[in-house]
Short mmCIF file of C-alpha atoms and ligand atoms in Angstrom, two decimals:
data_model
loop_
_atom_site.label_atom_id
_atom_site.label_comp_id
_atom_site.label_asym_id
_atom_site.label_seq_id
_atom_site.Cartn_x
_atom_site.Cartn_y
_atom_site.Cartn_z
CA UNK A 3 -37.58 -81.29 -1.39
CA UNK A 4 -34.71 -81.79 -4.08
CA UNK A 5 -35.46 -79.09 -6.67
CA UNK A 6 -35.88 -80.57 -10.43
CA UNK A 7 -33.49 -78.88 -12.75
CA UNK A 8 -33.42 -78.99 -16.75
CA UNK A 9 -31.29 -81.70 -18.53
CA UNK A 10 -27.85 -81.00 -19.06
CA UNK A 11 -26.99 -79.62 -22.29
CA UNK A 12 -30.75 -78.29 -22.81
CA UNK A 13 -31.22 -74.76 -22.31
CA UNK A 14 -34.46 -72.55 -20.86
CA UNK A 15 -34.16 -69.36 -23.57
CA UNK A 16 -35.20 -67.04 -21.13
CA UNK A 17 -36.98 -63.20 -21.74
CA UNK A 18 -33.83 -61.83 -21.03
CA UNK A 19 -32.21 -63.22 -24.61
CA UNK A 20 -35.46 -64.42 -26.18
CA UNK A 21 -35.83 -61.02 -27.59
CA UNK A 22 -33.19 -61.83 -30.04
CA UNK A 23 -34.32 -65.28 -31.04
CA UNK A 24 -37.59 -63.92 -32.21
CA UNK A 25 -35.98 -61.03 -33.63
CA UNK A 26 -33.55 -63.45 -35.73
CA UNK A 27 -36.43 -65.78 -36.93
CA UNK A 28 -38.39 -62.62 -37.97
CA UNK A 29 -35.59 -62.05 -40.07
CA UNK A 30 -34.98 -65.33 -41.55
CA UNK A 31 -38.57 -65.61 -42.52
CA UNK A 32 -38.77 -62.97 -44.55
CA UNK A 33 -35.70 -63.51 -46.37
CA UNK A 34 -36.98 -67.25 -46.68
CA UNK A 35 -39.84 -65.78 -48.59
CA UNK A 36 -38.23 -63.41 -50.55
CA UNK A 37 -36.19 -66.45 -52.12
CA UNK A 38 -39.78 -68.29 -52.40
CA UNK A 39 -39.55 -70.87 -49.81
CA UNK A 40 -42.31 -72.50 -48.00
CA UNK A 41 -42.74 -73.44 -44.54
CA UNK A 42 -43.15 -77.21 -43.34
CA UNK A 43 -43.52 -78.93 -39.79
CA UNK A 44 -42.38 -82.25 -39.07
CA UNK A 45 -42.46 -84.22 -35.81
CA UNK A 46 -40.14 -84.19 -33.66
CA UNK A 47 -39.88 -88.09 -33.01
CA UNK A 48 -39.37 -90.38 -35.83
CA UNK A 49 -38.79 -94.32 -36.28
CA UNK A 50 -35.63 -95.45 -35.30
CA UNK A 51 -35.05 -96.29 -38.43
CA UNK A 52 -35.45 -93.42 -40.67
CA UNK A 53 -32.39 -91.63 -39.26
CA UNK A 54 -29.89 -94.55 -39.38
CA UNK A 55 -31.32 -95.18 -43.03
CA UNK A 56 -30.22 -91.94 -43.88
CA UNK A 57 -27.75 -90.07 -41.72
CA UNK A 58 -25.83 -93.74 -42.20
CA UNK A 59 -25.18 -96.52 -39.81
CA UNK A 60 -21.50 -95.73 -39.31
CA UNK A 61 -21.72 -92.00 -38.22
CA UNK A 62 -21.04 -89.91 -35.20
CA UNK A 63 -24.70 -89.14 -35.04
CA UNK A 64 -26.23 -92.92 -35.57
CA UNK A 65 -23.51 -94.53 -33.59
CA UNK A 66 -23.51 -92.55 -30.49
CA UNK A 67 -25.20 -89.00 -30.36
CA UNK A 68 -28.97 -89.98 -31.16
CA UNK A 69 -31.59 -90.42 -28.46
CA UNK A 70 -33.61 -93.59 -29.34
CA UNK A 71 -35.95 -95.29 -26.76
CA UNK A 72 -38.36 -97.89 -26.93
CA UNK A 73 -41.97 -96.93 -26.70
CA UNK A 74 -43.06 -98.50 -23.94
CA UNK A 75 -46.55 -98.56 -25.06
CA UNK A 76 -46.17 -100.64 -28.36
CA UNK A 77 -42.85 -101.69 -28.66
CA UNK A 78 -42.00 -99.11 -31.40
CA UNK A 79 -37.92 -97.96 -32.03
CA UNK A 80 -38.24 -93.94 -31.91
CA UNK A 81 -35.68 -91.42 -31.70
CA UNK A 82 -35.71 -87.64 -31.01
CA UNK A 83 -34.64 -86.07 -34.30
CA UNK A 84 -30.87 -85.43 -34.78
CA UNK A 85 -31.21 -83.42 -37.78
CA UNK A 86 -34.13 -82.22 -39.94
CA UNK A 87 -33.43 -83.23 -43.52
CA UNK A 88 -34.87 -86.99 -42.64
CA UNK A 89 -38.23 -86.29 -41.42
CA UNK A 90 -38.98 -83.41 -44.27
CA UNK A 91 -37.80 -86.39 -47.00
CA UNK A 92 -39.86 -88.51 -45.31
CA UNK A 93 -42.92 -86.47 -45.16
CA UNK A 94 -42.23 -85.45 -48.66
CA UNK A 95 -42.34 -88.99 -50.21
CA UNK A 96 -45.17 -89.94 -48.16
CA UNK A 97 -47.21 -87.65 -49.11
CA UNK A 98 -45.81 -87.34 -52.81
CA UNK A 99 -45.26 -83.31 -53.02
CA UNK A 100 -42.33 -84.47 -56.11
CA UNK A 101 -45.03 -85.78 -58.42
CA UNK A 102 -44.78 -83.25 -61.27
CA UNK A 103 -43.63 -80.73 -59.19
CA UNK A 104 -40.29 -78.97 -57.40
CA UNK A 105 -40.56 -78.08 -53.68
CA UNK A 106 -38.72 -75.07 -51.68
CA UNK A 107 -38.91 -75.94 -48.28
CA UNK A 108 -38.09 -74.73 -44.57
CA UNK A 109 -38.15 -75.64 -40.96
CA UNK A 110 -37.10 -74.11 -38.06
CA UNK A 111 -36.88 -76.12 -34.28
CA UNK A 112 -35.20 -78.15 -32.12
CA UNK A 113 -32.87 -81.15 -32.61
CA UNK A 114 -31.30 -83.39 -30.12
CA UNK A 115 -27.62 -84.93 -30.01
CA UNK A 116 -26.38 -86.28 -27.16
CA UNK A 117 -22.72 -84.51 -27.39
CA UNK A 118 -20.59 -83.17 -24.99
CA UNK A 119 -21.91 -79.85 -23.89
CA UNK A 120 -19.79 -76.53 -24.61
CA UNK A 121 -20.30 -73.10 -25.99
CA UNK A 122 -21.76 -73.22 -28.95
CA UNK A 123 -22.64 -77.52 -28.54
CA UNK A 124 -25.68 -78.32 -26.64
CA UNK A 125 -27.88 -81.68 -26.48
CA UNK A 126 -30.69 -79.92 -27.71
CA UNK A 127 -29.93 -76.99 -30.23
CA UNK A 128 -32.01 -75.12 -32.67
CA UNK A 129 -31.24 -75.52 -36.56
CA UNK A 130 -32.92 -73.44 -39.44
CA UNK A 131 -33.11 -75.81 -42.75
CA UNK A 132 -33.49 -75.27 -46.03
CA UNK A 133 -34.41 -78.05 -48.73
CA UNK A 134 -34.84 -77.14 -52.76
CA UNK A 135 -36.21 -80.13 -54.02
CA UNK A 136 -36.64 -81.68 -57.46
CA UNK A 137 -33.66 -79.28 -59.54
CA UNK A 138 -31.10 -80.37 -61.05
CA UNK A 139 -27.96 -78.69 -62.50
CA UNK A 140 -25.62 -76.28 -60.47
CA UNK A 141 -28.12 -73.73 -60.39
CA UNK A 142 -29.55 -74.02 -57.43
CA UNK A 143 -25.90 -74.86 -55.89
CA UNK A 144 -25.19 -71.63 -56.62
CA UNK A 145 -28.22 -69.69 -55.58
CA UNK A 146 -28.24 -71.74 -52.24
CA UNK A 147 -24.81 -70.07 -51.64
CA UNK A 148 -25.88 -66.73 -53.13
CA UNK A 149 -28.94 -67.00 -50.58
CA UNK A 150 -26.12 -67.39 -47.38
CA UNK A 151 -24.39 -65.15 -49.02
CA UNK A 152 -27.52 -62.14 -48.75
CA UNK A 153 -28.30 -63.50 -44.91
CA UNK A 154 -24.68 -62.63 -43.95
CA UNK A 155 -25.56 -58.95 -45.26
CA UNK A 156 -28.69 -58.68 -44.24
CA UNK A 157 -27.51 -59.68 -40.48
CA UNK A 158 -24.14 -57.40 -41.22
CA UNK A 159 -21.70 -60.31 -40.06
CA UNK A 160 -18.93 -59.87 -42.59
CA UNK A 161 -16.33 -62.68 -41.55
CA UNK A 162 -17.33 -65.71 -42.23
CA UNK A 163 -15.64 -68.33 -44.54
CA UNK A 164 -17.32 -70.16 -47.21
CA UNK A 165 -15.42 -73.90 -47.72
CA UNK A 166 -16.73 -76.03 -50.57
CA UNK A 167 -16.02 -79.13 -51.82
CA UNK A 168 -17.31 -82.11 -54.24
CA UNK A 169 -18.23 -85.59 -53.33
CA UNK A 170 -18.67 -86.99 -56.30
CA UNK A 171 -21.07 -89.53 -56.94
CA UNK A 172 -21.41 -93.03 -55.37
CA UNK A 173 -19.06 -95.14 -57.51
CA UNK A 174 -16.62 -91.88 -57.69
CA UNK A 175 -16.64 -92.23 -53.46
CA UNK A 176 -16.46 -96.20 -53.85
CA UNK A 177 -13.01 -95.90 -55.58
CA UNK A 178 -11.32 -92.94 -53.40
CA UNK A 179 -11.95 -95.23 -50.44
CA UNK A 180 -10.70 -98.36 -51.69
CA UNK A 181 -7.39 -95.89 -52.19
CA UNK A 182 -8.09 -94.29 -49.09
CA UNK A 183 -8.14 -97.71 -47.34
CA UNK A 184 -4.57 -98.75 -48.46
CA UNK A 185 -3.36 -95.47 -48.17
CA UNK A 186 -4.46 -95.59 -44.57
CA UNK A 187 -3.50 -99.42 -44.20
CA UNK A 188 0.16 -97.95 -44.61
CA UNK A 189 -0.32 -95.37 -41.75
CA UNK A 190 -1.58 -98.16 -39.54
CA UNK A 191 0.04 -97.84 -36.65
CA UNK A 192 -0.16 -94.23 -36.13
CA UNK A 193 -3.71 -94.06 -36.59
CA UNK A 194 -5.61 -92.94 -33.22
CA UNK A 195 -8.32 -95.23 -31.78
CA UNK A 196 -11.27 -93.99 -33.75
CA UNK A 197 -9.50 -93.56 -37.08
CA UNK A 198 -8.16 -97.36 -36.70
CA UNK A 199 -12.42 -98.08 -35.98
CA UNK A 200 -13.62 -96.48 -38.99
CA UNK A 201 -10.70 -98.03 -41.53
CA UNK A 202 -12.81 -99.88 -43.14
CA UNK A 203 -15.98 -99.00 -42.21
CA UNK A 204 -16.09 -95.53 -43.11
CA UNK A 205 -12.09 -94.83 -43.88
CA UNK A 206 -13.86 -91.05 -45.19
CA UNK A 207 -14.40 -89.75 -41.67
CA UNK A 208 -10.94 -90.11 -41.02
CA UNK A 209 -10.18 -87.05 -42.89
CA UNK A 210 -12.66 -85.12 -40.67
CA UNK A 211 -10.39 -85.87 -37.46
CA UNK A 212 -9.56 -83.05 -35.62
CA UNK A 213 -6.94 -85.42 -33.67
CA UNK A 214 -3.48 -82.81 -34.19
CA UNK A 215 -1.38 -85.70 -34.69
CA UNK A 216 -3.40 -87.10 -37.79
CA UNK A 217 -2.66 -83.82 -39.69
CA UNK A 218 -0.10 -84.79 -41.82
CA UNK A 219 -1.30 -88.41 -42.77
CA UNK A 220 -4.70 -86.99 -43.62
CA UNK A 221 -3.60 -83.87 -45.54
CA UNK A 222 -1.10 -86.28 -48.05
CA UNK A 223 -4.25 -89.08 -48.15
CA UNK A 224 -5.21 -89.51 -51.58
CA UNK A 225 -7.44 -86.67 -52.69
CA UNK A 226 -11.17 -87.43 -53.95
CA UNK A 227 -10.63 -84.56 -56.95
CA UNK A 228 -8.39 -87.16 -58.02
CA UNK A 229 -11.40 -89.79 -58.46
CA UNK A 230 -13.78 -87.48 -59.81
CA UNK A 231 -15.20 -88.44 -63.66
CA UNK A 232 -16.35 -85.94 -65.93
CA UNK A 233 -20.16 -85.08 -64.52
CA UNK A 234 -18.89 -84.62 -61.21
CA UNK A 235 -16.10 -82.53 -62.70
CA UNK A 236 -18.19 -80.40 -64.71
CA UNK A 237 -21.06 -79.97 -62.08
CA UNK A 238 -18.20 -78.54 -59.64
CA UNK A 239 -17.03 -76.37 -62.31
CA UNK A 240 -19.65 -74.48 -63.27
CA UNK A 241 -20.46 -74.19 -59.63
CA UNK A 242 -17.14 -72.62 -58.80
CA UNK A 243 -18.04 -70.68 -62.56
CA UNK A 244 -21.24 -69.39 -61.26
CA UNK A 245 -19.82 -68.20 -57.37
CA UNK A 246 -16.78 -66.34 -59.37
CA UNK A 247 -19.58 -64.45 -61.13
CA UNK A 248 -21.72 -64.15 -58.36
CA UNK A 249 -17.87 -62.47 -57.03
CA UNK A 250 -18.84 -64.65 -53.97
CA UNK A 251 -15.39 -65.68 -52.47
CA UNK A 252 -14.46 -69.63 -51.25
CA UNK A 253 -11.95 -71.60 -50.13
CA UNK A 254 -11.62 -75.52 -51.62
CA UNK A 255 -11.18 -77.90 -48.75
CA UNK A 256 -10.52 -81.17 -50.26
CA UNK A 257 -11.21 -82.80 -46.75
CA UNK A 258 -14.45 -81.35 -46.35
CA UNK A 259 -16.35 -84.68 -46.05
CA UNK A 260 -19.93 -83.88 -43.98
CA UNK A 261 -20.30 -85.76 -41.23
CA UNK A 262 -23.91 -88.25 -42.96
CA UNK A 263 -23.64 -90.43 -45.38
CA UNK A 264 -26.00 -88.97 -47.60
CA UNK A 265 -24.35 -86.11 -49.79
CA UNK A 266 -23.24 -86.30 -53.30
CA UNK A 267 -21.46 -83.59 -55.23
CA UNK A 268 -21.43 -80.38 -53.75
CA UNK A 269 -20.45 -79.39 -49.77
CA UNK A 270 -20.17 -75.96 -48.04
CA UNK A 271 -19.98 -74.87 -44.66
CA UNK A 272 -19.61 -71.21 -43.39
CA UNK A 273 -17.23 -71.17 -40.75
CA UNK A 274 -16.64 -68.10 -38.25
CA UNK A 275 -13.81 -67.05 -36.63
CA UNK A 276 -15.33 -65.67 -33.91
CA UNK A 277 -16.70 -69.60 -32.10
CA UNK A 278 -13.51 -71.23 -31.60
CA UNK A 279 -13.74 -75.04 -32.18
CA UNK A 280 -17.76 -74.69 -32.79
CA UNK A 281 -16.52 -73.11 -36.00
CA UNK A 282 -19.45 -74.29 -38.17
CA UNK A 283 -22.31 -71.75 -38.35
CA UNK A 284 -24.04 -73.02 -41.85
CA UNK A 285 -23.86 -76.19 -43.77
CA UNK A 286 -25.46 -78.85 -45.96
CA UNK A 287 -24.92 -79.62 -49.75
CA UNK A 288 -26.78 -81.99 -52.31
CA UNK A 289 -27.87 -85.15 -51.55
CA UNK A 290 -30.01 -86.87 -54.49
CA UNK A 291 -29.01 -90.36 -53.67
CA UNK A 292 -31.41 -89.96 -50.35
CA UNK A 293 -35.01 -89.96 -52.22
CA UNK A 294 -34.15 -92.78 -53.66
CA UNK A 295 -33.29 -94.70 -50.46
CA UNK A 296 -36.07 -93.56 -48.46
CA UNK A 297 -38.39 -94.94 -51.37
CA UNK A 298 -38.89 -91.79 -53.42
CA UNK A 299 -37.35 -92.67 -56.89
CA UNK A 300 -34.65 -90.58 -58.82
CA UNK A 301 -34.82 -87.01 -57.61
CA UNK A 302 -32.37 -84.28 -57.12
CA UNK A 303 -32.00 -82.67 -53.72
CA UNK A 304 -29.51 -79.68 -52.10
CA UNK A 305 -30.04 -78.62 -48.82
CA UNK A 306 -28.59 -76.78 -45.81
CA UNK A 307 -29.06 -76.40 -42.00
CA UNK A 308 -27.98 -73.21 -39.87
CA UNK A 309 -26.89 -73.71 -36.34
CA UNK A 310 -29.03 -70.50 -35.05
CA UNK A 311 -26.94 -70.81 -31.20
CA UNK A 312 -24.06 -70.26 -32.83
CA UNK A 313 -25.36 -67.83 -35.01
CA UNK A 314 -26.38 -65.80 -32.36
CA UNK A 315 -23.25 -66.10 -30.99
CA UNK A 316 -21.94 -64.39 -33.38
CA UNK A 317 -24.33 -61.64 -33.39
CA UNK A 318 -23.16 -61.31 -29.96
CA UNK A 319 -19.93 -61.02 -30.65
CA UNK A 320 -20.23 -59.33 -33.55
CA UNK A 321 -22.10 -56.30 -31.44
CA UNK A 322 -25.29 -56.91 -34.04
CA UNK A 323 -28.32 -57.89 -32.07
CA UNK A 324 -30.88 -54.96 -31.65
CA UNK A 325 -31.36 -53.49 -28.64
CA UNK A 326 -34.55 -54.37 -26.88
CA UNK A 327 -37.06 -51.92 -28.26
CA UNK A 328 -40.28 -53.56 -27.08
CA UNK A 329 -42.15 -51.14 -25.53
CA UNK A 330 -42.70 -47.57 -27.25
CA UNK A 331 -45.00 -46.07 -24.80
CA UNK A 332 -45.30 -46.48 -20.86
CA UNK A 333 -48.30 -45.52 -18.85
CA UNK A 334 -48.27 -44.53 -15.29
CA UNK A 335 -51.37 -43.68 -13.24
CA UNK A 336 -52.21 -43.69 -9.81
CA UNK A 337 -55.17 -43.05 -8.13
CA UNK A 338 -59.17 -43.24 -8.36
CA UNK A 339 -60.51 -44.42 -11.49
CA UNK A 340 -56.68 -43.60 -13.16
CA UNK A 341 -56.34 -47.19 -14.44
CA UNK A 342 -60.08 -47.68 -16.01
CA UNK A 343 -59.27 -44.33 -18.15
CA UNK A 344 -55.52 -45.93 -18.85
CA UNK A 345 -57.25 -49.04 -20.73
CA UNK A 346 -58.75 -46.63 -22.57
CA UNK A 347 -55.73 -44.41 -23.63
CA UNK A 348 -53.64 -47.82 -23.88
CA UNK A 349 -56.38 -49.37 -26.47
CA UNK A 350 -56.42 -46.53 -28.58
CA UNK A 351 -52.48 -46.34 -28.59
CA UNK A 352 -52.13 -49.87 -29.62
CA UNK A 353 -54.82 -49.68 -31.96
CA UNK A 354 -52.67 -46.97 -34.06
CA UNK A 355 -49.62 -49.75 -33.75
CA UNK A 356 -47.76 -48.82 -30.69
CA UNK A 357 -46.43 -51.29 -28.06
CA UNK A 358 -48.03 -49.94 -25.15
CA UNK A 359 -47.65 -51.27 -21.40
CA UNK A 360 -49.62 -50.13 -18.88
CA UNK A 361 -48.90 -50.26 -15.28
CA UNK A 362 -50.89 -52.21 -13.01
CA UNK A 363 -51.27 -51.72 -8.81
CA UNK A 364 -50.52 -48.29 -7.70
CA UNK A 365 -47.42 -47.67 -7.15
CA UNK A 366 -45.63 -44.92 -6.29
CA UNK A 367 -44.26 -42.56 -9.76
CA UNK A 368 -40.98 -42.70 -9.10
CA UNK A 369 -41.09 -46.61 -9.06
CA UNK A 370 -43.02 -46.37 -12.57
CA UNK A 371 -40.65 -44.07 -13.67
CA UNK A 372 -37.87 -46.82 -13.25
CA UNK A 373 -39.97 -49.28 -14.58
CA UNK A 374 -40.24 -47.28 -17.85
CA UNK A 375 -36.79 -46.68 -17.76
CA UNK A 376 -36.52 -50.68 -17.47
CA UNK A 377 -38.27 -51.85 -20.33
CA UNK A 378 -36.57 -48.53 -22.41
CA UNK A 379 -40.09 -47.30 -23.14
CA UNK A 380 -39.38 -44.05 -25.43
CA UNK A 381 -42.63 -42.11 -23.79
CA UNK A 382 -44.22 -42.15 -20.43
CA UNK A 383 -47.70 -40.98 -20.12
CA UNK A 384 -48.47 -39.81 -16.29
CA UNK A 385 -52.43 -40.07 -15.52
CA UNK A 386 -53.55 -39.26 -12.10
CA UNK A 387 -56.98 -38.04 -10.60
CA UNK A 388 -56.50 -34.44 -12.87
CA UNK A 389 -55.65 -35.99 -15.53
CA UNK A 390 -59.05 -37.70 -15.75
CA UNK A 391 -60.89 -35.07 -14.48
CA UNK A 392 -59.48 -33.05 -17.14
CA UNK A 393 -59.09 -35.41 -19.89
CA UNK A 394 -55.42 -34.55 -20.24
CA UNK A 395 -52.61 -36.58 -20.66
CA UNK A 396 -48.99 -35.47 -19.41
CA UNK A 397 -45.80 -37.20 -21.77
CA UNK A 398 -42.51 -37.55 -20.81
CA UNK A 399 -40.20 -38.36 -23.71
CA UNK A 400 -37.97 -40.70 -22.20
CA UNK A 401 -34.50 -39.80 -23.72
CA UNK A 402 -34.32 -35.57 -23.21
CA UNK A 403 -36.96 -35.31 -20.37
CA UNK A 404 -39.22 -33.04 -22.15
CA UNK A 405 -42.54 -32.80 -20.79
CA UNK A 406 -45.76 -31.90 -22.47
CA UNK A 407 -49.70 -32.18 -21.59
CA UNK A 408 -51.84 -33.02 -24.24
CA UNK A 409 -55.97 -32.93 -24.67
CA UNK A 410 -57.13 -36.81 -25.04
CA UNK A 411 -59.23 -35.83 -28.10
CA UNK A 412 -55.46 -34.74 -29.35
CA UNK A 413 -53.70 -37.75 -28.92
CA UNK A 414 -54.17 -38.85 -32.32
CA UNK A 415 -52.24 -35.94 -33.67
CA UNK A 416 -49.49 -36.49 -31.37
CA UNK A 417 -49.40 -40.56 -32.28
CA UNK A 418 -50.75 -40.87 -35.48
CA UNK A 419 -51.46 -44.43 -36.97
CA UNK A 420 -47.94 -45.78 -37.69
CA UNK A 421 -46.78 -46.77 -40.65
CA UNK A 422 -45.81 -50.75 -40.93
CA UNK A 423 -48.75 -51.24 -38.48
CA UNK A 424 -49.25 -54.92 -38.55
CA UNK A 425 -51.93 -54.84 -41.30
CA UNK A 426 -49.72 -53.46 -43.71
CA UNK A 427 -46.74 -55.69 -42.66
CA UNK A 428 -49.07 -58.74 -43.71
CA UNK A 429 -49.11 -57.75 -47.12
P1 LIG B 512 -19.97 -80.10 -35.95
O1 LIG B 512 -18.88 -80.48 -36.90
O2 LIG B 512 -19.76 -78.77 -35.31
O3 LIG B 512 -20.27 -81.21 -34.98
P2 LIG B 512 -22.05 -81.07 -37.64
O4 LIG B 512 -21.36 -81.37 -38.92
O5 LIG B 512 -22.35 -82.19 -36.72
O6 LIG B 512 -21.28 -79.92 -36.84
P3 LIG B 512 -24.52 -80.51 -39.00
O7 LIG B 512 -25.12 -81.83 -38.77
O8 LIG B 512 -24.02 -80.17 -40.34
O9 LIG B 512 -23.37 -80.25 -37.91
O10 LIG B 512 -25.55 -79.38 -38.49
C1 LIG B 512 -25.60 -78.08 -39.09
C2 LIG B 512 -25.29 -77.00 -38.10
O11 LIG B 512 -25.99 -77.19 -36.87
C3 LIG B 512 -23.84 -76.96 -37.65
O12 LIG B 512 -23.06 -76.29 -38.58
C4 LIG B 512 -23.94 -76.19 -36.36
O13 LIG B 512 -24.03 -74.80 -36.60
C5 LIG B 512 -25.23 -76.69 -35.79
N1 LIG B 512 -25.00 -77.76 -34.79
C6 LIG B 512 -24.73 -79.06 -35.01
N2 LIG B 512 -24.62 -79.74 -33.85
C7 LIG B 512 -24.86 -78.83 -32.87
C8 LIG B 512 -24.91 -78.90 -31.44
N3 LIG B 512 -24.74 -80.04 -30.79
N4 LIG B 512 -25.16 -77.76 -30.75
C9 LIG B 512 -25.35 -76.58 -31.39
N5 LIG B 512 -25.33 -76.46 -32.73
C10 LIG B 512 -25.08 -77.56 -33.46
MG1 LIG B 513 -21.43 -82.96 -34.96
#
């Protein structure tokens, strides 16, 4: 029979590198909480609607990338979620968590684009968002980049570069692309295929080619700075004011557009040098027009997504992942009765907060041996028919061979209760 394989561009994280996702979103989560965020969980599937209401109608992700089907059952338009920032809105306003209040919010899980698959660009991909809610000001501009800034040092990856830019507001945007339209109207005929498409439906995205031959036109196209009134001018001021004092270094990219519709003032992305043309490891900026236009009133929104593939690519790269430490203690027993008084020793062990795995089926020592060595347990404990008899456990510490036989009422001493045990890690 033909075998079933996954989708293309969907990957199976298997045990072998699974280790490091859960060690990454261990880490994330507490330095989500140590900035105050709070957790929220969405649904994967969505209207139709909600995402080309948002991410825009004329955008990569809307015009070609989304998965929308019909459900079959009622008729509906749904769509796998592209991005995350839609559905949290969305849940948000419907169930009012802006009346009188602020929100701090995070999500972690898949999203789906169908895109051409390559290192770093899948059809289903894992992003890590944040969304502060309900400030205004550049405040939380700046402690949104301050925040990056600690995750880069908390993961040690020291080269990444932090672009910003400022979109303005929507009139501000309205005039740069009636100048970006002529501008561009006088370039006609070298424009490439897609730039001639979005002219003069979204003349904006032509500055985000990456077509070689565009360079030039795009980097003498009239400049939004140029548009910008005095609020958007002063907002990206004391932004820029606030990251100089923060001593948190940037680069201004004037043609750093976002690829949705939905941002206003300030943009950033983090981009590595170590992903090639998946450059893009962390971005986002505000976007307060969107409450309004998915029914929520005036409101004031800044958010940012982190592509956690590539990040871990970088980790990779970077030498940075932890090694697999998962088991501390191995135990191998063979013979009568050797397992039942194994349980025993292994309940106790991870009772005190060890990672304890015990083997099961008797096989012979030497092939537990290598199974300890497999799993990079740091002790083996060796139980056979004496051992019970005796009540004596023999321990092999892994990395300098040293042996040693210990009394069972003993093995307390020799393992006390660790500290960080997952009681204390709760609070
Ligand atoms: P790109 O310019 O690389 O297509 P984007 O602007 O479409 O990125 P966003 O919508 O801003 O990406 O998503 C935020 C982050 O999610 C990106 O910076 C990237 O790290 C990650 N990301 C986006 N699309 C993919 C994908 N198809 N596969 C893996 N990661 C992705
Ligand atoms: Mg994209």
């Amino acid at each position: 029979m033909q075998k079933i394989t996954a989708i293309k561009g969907m990957n199976d994280i298997l045990p072998d590198v699974s280790d490091a996702w859960l060690w990454l979103e261990s880490q994330l989560q507490s330095w989500l909480k140590s900035y105050g965020y709070s957790n929220i969980r969405t649904p994967i599937v969505e209207n139709t609607n909600l995402f080309v209401r948002s991410i825009g109608e004329v955008t990569d992700i809307v015009e070609k990338e989304m998965y929308s089907f019909t459900d079959s059952l009622n008729g509906d338009s749904l769509s796998l979620r592209p991005e995350g920032t839609a559905g949290t809105l969305r849940a948000v306003i419907e169930h009012n968590l802006l009346y009188n209040a602020t929100q701090k919010l995070w999500y972690i899980g898949p999203m789906f684009r169908h895109e051409r698959p390559q290192k770093g660009r899948y059809r289903q991909f894992h992003q890590l968002g944040v969304e502060a809610l309900g400030f205004t000001g550049s405040d939380i501009d700046a402690e949104i980049i301050l925040m990056q800034h600690d995750l880069w040092q908390i993961l040690d990856i020291s080269n990444l570069e932090l672009q910003i830019n400022c979109l303005g507001n929507l009139d501000e945007r309205a005039k740069h692309r009636e100048a970006l339209i002529s501008y561009f109207e006088g370039h006609k005929e070298h424009l490439d295929a897609d730039a001639q498409k979005r002219l003069y439906s979204n003349p904006l995205r032509i500055l985000d080619t990456k077509n070689p031959a565009l360079q030039d036109i795009v980097n003498n196209a009239p400049k939004l700075s140029d548009h910008l009134g005095e609020e958007s001018m002063s907002h990206y001021a004391n932004w820029k004011k606030q990251l100089d004092n923060l001593k948190i270094n940037y680069v201004e990219n004037h043609r750093l557009v976002r690829g949705l519709d939905y941002y206003n003032l300030s943009v950033f992305e983090w981009v590595s040098s170590d992903l090639g043309a998946q450059s893009t490891v962390c971005a986002g900026g505000r976007y307060d027009p969107l409450i309004k236009q998915l029914g929520g009133g005036d409101n004031y929104a800044i958010g940012f997504a982190i592509g956690l593939e590539r990040l871990l690519l970088i980790l990779e790269a970077l030498n940075k992942l932890p090694r697999n430490t998962a088991c501390d203690i191995f135990i191998a027993n063979m013979g009568d009765d050797t397992a039942m008084y194994s349980f025993g020793i292994a309940r106790e062990l991870r009772a005190s907060g060890y990672n304890v795995v015990q083997n099961l089926g008797n096989q012979s020592f030497k092939s537990q041996f290598k199974k300890a060595d497999n799993l990079g347990a740091k002790f083996t404990m060796v139980i056979g028919e004496n051992e019970v008899k005796n009540k004596q456990i023999m321990v092999k510490s892994m990395a300098d061979g040293k042996q040693l036989s210990i009394n069972h009422s003993e093995l307390a001493l020799s393992f006390p209760t660790r500290s960080g045990t997952k009681l204390e890690k709760e609070i």
